[in-house]
mmCIF file of C-alpha atoms and ligand atoms in Angstrom:
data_model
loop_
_atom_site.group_PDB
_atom_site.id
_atom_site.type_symbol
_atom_site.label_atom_id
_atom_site.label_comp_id
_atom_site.label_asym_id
_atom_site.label_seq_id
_atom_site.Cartn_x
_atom_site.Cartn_y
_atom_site.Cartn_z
ATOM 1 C CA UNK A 1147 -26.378 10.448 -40.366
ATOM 2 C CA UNK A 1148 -26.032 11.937 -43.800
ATOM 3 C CA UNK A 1149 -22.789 11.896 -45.440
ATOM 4 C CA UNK A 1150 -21.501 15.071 -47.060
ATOM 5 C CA UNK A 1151 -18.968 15.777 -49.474
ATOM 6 C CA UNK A 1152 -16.999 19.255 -50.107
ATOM 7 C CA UNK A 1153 -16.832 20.624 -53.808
ATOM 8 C CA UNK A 1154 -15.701 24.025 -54.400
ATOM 9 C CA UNK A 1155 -16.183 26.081 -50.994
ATOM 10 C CA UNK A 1156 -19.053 23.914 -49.999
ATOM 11 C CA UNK A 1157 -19.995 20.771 -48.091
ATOM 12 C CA UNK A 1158 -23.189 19.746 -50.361
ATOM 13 C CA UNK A 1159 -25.470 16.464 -49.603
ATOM 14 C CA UNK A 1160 -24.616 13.112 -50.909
ATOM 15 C CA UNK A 1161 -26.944 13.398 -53.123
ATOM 16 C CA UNK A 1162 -26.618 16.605 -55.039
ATOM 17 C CA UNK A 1163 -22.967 16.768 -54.442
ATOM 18 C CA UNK A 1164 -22.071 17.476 -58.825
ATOM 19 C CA UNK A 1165 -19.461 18.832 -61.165
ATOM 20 C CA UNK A 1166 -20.117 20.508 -64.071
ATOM 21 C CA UNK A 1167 -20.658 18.390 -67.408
ATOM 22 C CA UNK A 1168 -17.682 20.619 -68.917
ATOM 23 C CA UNK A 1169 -15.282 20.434 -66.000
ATOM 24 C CA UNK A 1170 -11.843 19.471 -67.057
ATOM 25 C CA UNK A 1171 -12.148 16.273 -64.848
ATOM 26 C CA UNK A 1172 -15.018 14.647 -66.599
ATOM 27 C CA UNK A 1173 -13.662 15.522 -70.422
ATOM 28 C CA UNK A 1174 -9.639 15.135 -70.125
ATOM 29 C CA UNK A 1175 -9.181 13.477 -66.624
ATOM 30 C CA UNK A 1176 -7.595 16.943 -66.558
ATOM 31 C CA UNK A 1177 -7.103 16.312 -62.833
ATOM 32 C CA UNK A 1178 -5.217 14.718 -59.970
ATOM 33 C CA UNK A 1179 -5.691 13.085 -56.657
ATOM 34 C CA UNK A 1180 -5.213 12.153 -53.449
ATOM 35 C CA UNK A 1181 -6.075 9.059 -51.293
ATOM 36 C CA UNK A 1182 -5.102 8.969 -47.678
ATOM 37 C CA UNK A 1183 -5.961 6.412 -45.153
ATOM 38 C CA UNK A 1184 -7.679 7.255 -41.758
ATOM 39 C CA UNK A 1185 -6.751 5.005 -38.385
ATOM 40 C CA UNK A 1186 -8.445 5.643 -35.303
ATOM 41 C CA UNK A 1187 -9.229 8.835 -36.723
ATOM 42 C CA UNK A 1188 -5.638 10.096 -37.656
ATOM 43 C CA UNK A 1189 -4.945 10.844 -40.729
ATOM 44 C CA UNK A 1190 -1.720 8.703 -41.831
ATOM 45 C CA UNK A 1191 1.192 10.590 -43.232
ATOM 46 C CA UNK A 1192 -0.777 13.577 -44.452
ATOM 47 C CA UNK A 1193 1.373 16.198 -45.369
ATOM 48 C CA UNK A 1194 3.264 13.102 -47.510
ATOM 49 C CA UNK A 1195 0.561 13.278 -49.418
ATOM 50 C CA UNK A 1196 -0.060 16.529 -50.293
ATOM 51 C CA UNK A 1197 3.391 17.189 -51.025
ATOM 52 C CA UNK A 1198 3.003 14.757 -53.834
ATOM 53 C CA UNK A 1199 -0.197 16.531 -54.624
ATOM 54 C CA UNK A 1200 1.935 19.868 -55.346
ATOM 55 C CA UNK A 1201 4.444 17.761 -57.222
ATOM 56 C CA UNK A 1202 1.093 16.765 -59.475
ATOM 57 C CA UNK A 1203 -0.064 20.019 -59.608
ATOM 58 C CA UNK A 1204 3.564 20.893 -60.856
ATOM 59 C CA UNK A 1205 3.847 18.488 -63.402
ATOM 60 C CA UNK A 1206 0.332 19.310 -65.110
ATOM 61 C CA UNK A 1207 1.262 23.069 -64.960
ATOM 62 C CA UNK A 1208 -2.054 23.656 -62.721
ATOM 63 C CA UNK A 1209 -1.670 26.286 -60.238
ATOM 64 C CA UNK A 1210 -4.863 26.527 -58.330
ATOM 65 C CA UNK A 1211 -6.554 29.960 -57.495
ATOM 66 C CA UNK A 1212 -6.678 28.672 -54.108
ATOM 67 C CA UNK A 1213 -3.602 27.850 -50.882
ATOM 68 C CA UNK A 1214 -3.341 23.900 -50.825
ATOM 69 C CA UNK A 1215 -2.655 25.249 -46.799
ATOM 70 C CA UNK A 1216 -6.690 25.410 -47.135
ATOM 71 C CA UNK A 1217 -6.835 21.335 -47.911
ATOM 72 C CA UNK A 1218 -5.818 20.407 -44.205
ATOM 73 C CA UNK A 1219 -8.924 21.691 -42.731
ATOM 74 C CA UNK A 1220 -11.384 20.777 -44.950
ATOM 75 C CA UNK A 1221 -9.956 17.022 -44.781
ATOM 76 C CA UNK A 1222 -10.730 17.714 -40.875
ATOM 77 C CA UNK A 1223 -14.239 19.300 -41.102
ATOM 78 C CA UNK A 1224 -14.978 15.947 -43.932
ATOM 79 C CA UNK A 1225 -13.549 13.386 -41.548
ATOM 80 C CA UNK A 1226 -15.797 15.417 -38.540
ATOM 81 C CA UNK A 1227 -19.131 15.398 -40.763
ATOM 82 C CA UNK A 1228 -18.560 12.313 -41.759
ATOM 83 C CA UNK A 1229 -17.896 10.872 -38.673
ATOM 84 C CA UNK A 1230 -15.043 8.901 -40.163
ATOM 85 C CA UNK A 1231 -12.759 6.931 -37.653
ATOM 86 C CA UNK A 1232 -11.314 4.551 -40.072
ATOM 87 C CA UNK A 1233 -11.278 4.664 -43.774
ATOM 88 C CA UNK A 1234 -9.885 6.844 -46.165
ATOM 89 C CA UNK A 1235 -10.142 10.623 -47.617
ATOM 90 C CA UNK A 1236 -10.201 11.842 -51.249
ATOM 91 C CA UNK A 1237 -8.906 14.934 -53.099
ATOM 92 C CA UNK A 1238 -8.929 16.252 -56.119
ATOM 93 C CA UNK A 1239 -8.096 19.039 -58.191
ATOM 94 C CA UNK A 1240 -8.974 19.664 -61.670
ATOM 95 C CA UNK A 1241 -8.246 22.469 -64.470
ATOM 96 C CA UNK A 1242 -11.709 23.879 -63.397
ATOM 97 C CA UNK A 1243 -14.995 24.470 -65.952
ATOM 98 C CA UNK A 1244 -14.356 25.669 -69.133
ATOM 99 C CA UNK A 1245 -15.647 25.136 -73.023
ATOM 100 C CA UNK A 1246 -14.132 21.861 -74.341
ATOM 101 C CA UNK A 1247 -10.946 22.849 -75.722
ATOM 102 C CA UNK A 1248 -7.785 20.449 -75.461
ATOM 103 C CA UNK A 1249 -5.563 24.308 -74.903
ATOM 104 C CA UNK A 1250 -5.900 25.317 -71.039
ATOM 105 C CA UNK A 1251 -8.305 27.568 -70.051
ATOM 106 C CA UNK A 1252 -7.407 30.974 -69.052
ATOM 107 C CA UNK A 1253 -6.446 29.968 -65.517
ATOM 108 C CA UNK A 1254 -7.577 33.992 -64.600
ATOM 109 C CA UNK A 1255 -10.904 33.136 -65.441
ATOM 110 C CA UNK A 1256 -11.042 29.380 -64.799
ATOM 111 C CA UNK A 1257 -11.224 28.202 -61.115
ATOM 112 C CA UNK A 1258 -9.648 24.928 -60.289
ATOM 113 C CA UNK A 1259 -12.078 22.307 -58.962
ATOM 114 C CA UNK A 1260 -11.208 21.122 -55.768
ATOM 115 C CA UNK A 1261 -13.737 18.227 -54.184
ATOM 116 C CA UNK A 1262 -12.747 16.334 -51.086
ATOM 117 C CA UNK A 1263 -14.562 13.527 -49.111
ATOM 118 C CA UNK A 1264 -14.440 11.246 -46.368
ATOM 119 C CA UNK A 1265 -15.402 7.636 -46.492
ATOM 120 C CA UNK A 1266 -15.345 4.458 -43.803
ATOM 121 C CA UNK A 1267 -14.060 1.546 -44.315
ATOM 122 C CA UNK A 1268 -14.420 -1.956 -42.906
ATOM 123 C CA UNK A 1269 -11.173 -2.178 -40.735
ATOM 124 C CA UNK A 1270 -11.624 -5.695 -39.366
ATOM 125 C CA UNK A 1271 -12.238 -7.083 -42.846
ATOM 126 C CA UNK A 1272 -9.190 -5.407 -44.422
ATOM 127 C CA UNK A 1273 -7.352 -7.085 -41.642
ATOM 128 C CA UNK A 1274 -9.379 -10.621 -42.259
ATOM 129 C CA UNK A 1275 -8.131 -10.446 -45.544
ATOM 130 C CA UNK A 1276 -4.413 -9.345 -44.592
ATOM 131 C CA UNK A 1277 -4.358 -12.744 -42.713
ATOM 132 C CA UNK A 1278 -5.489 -14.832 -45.637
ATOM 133 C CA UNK A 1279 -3.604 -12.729 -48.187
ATOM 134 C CA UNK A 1280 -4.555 -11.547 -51.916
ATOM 135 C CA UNK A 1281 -3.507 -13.260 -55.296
ATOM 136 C CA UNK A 1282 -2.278 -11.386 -58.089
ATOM 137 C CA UNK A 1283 -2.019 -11.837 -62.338
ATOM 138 C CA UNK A 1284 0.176 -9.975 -64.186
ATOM 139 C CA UNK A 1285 -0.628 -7.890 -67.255
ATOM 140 C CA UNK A 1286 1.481 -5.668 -69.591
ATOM 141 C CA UNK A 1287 1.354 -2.190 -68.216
ATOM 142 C CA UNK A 1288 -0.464 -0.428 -71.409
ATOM 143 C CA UNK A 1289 -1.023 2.723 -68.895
ATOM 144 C CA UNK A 1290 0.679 6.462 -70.473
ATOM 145 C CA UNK A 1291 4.111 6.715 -70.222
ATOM 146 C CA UNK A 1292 3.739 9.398 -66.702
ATOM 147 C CA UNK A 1293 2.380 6.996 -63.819
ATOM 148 C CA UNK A 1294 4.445 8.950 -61.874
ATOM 149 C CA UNK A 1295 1.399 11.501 -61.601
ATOM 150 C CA UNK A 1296 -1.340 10.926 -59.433
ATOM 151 C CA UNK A 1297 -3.934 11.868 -62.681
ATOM 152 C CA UNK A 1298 -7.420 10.584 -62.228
ATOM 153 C CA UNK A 1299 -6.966 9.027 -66.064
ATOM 154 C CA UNK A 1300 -7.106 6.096 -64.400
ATOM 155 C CA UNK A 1301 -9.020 3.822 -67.303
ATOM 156 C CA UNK A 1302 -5.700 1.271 -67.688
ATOM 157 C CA UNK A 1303 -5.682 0.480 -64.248
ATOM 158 C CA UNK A 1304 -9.340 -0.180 -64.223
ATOM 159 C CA UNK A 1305 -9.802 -2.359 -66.926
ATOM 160 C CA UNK A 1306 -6.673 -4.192 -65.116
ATOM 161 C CA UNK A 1307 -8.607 -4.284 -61.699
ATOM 162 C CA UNK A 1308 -11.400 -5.687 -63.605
ATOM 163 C CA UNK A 1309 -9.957 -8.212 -65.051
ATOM 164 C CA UNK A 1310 -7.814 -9.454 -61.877
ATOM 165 C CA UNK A 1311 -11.686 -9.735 -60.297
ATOM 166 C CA UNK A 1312 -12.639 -12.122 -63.448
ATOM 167 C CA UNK A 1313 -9.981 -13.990 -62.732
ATOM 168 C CA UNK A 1314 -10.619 -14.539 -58.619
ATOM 169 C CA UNK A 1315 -7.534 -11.970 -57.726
ATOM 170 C CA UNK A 1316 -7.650 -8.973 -55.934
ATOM 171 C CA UNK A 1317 -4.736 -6.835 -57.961
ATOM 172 C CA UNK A 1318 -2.755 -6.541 -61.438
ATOM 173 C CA UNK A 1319 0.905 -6.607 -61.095
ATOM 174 C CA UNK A 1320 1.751 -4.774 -64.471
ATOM 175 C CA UNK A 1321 4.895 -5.768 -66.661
ATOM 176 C CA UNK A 1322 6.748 -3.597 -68.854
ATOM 177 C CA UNK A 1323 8.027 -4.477 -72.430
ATOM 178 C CA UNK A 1324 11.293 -6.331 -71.068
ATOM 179 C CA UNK A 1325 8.939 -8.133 -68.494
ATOM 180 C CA UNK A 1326 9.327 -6.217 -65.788
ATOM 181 C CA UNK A 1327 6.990 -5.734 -63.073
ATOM 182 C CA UNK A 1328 6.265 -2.073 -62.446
ATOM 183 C CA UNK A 1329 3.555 -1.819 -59.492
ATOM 184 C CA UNK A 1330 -0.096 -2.860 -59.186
ATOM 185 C CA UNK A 1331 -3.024 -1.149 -61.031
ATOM 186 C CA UNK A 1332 -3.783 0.622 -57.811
ATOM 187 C CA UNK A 1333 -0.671 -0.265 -55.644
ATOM 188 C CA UNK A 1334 3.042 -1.006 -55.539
ATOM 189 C CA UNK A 1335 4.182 -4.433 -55.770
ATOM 190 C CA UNK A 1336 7.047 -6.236 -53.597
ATOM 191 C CA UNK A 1337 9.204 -8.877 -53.162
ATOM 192 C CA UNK A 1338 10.766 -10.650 -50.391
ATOM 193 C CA UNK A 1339 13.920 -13.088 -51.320
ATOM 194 C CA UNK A 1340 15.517 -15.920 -49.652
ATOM 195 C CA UNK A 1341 17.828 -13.361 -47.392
ATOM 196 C CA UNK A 1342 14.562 -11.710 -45.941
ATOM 197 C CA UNK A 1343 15.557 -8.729 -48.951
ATOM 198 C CA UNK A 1344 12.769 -6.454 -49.802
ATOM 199 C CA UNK A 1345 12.807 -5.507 -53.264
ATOM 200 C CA UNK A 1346 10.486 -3.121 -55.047
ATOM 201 C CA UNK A 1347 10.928 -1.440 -58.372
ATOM 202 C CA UNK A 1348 12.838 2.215 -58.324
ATOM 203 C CA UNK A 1349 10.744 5.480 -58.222
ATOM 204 C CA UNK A 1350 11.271 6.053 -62.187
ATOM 205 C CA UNK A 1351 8.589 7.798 -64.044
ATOM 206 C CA UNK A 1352 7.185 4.014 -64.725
ATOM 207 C CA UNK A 1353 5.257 4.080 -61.113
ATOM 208 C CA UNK A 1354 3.943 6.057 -58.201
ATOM 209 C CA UNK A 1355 6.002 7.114 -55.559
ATOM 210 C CA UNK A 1356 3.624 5.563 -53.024
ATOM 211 C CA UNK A 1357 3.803 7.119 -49.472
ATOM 212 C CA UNK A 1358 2.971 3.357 -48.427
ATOM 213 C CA UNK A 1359 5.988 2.307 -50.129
ATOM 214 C CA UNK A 1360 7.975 4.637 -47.926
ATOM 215 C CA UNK A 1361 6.975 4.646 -45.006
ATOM 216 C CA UNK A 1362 7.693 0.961 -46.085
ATOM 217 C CA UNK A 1363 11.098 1.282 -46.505
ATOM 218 C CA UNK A 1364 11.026 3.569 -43.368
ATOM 219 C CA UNK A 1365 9.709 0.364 -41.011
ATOM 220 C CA UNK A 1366 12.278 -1.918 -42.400
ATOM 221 C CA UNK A 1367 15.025 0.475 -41.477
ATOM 222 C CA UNK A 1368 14.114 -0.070 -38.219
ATOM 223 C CA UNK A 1369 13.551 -3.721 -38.376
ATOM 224 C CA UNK A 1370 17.088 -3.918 -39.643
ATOM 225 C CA UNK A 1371 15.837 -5.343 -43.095
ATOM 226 C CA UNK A 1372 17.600 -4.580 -46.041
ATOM 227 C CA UNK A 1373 15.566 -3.108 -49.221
ATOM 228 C CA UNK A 1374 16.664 -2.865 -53.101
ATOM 229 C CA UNK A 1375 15.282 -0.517 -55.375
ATOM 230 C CA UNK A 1376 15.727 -2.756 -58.346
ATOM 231 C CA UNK A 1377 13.167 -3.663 -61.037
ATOM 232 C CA UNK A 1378 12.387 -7.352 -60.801
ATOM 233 C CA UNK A 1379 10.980 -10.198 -63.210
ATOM 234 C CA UNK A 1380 7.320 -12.115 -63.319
ATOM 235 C CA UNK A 1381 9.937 -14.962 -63.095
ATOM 236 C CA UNK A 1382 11.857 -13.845 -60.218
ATOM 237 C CA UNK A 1383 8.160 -12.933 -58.370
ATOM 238 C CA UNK A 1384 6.748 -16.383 -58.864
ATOM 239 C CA UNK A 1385 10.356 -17.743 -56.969
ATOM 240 C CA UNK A 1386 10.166 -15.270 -54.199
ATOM 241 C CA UNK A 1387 9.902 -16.542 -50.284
ATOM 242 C CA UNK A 1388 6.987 -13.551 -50.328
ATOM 243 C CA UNK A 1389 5.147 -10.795 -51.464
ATOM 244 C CA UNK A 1390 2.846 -8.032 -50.858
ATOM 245 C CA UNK A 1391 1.558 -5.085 -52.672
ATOM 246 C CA UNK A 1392 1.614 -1.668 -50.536
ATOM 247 C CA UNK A 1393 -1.309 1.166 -50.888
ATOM 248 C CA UNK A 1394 -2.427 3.789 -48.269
ATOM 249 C CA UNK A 1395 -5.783 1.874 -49.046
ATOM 250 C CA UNK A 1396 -4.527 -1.515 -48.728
ATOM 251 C CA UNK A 1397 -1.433 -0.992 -46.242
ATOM 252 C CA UNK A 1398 0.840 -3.751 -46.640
ATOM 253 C CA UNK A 1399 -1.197 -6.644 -48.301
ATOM 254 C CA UNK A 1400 0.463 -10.157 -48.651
ATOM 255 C CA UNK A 1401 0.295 -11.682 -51.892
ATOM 256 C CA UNK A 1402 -0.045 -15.443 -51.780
ATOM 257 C CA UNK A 1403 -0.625 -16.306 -55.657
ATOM 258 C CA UNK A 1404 0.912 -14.836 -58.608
ATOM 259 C CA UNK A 1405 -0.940 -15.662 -61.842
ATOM 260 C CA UNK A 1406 -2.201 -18.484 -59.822
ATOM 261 C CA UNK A 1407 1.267 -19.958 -58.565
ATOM 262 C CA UNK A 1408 1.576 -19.913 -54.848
ATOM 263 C CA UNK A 1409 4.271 -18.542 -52.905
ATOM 264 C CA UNK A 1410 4.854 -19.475 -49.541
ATOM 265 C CA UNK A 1411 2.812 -22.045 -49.443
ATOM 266 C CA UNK A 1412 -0.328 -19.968 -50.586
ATOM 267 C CA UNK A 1413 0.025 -18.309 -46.894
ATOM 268 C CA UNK A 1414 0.594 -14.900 -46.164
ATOM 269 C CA UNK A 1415 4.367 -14.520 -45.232
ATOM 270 C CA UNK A 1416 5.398 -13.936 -41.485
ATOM 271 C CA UNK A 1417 7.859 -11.004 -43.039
ATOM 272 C CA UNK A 1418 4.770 -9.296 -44.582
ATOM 273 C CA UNK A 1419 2.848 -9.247 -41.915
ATOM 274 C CA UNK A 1420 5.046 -7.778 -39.467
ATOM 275 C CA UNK A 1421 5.618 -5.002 -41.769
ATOM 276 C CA UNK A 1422 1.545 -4.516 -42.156
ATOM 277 C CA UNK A 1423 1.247 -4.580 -38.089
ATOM 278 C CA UNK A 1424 4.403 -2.017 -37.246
ATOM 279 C CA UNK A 1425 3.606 0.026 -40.100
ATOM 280 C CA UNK A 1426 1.563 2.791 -38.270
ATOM 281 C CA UNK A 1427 4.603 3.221 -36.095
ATOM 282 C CA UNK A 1428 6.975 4.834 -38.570
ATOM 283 C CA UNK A 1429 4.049 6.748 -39.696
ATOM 284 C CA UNK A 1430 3.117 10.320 -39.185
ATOM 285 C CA UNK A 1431 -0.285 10.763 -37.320
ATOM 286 C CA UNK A 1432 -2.182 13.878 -37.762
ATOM 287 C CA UNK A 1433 -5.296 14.396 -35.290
HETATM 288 N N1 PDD B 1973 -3.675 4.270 -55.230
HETATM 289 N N2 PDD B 1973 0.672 2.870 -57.488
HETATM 290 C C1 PDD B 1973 -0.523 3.212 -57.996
HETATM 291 C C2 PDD B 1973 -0.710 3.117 -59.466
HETATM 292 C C3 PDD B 1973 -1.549 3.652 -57.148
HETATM 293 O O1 PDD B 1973 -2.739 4.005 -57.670
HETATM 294 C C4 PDD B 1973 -1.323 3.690 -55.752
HETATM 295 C C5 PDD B 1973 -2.370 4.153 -54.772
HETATM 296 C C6 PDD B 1973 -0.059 3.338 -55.267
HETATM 297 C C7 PDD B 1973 0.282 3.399 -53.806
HETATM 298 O O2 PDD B 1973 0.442 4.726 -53.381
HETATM 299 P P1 PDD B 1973 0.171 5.152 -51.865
HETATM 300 O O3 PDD B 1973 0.969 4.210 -51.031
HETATM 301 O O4 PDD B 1973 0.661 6.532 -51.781
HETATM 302 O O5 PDD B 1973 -1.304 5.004 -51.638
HETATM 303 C C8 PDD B 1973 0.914 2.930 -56.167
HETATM 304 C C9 PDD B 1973 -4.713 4.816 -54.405
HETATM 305 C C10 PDD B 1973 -4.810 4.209 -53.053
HETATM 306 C C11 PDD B 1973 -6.021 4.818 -55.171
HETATM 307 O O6 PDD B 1973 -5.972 5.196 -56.330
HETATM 308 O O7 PDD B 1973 -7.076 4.503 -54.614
#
């Protein structure tokens, strides 16, 4: 089967699926984005999502020429093609093609750039790796001040990603300038204390909202466990009974080493885990 992926009113091959040298994306990660996850071919907590897409859109003043009402089917028709069943969808939206000028474009005569697509992913390894758990190192957070927005300028958290790999860990936990963690390069990062407390940093302008995160918060409601939105030290991690990082990529992901110190034991906790296997409960499916 060959994969296709949408871009601007079409679903092109793998292949030749292109943007333009001069769209927005490419020269000012003048763009933002989307990831959702896909289980058992629903698509988790969609229209979460793409509210915070509109609340990106909003704070890049980029009002696209088309309905974001459209995005909901072509997610379904890329998940169809692609025969996706579990794995994850992609969207983004740039300022469109336009001569390389740091002012907007005209947005009358400048398009936005929309390109979706729909990948798989290996479900039974994620969940492998959920049992043995991830380690983290911590970095200072040298990303822009607005993490906040889902923008594609993403080059911080890669170089951070990159480095955790050199180093045999699978995230970043960034810290800020008083040593506070924020969130991972490409997720949010938790805490569980002594009393079973979840703890997670607030939704300031220092981190993303993630939709993981609440539908996080959401499960542990239920499970009658308390949670604090309260920023936390690289101290106060390496104590912690557990940890995990959240990401509709990742789920919830137990953390078992922080900068190479173990917590519980180097295991993944039993608190984490439950949270990663009712997760999909609180969640809102969409066929
Ligand atoms: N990233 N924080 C950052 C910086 C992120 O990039 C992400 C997700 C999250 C978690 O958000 P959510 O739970 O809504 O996925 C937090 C996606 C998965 C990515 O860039 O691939």
């Amino acid at each position: 089967m060959s994969r296709t992926i949408y871009v601007n009113g079409s679903y092109q091959p793998y292949d030749q699926a292109t943007l333009h040298v001069e769209d927005r994306a490419t020269l000012f990660s003048d763009s933002v984005y989307e990831v959702v996850e896909i289980k058992n071919g629903n698509l988790i907590d969609q229209q979460d999502h793409l509210d915070r897409l509109a609340r990106s859109l909003n704070e890049i003043s980029l009002t696209p020429d088309f309905s974001l009402n459209t995005i909901p089917f072509i997610i379904r028709e890329s998940v169809r093609r692609n025969r996706v069943r579990n794995g994850m969808v992609y969207i983004q939206v740039s300022r469109g093609v336009a001569k390389r000028d740091f002012i907007f474009p005209n947005p009358d005569m400048t398009p936005a750039t929309l390109i979706i697509f729909a990948r798989s992913s290996n479900f039974i390894a994620k969940e492998v790796q959920a049992s043995k758990g991830i380690k983290v190192i911590t970095m200072p957070d040298i990303r822009w001040k607005r993490p906040d927005i889902k923008t594609t300028g993403l080059l911080a958290s890669v170089l951070a990603r990159q480095t955790a790999k050199g180093q045999g860990a699978a995230e970043a936990w960034l810290y800020d300038e008083n040593g506070f963690i924020t969130e991972g390069a490409a997720s949010n990062a938790w805490i569980i204390n002594e009393q079973d407390e979840l703890i997670t940093h607030p939704a300031t302008t220092a981190i993303l909202k993630g939709i993981t995160r609440e539908g996080v918060m959401r499960a542990a409601k239920q499970l009658q466990l308390t949670y604090i939105e309260r920023p936390f030290t690289i101290e106060e991690a390496k104590q912690a009974k557990e940890a995990f990082i959240t990401a509709a990529t990742n789920l919830v992901m137990p953390v078992t080493h922080i900068d190479g110190d173990p917590l519980n034991n180097g295991q993944s906790g039993a608190v984490s885990l439950r949270l990663r296997h009712i997760f999909h409960e609180f969640a809102q499916l969409t066929k």
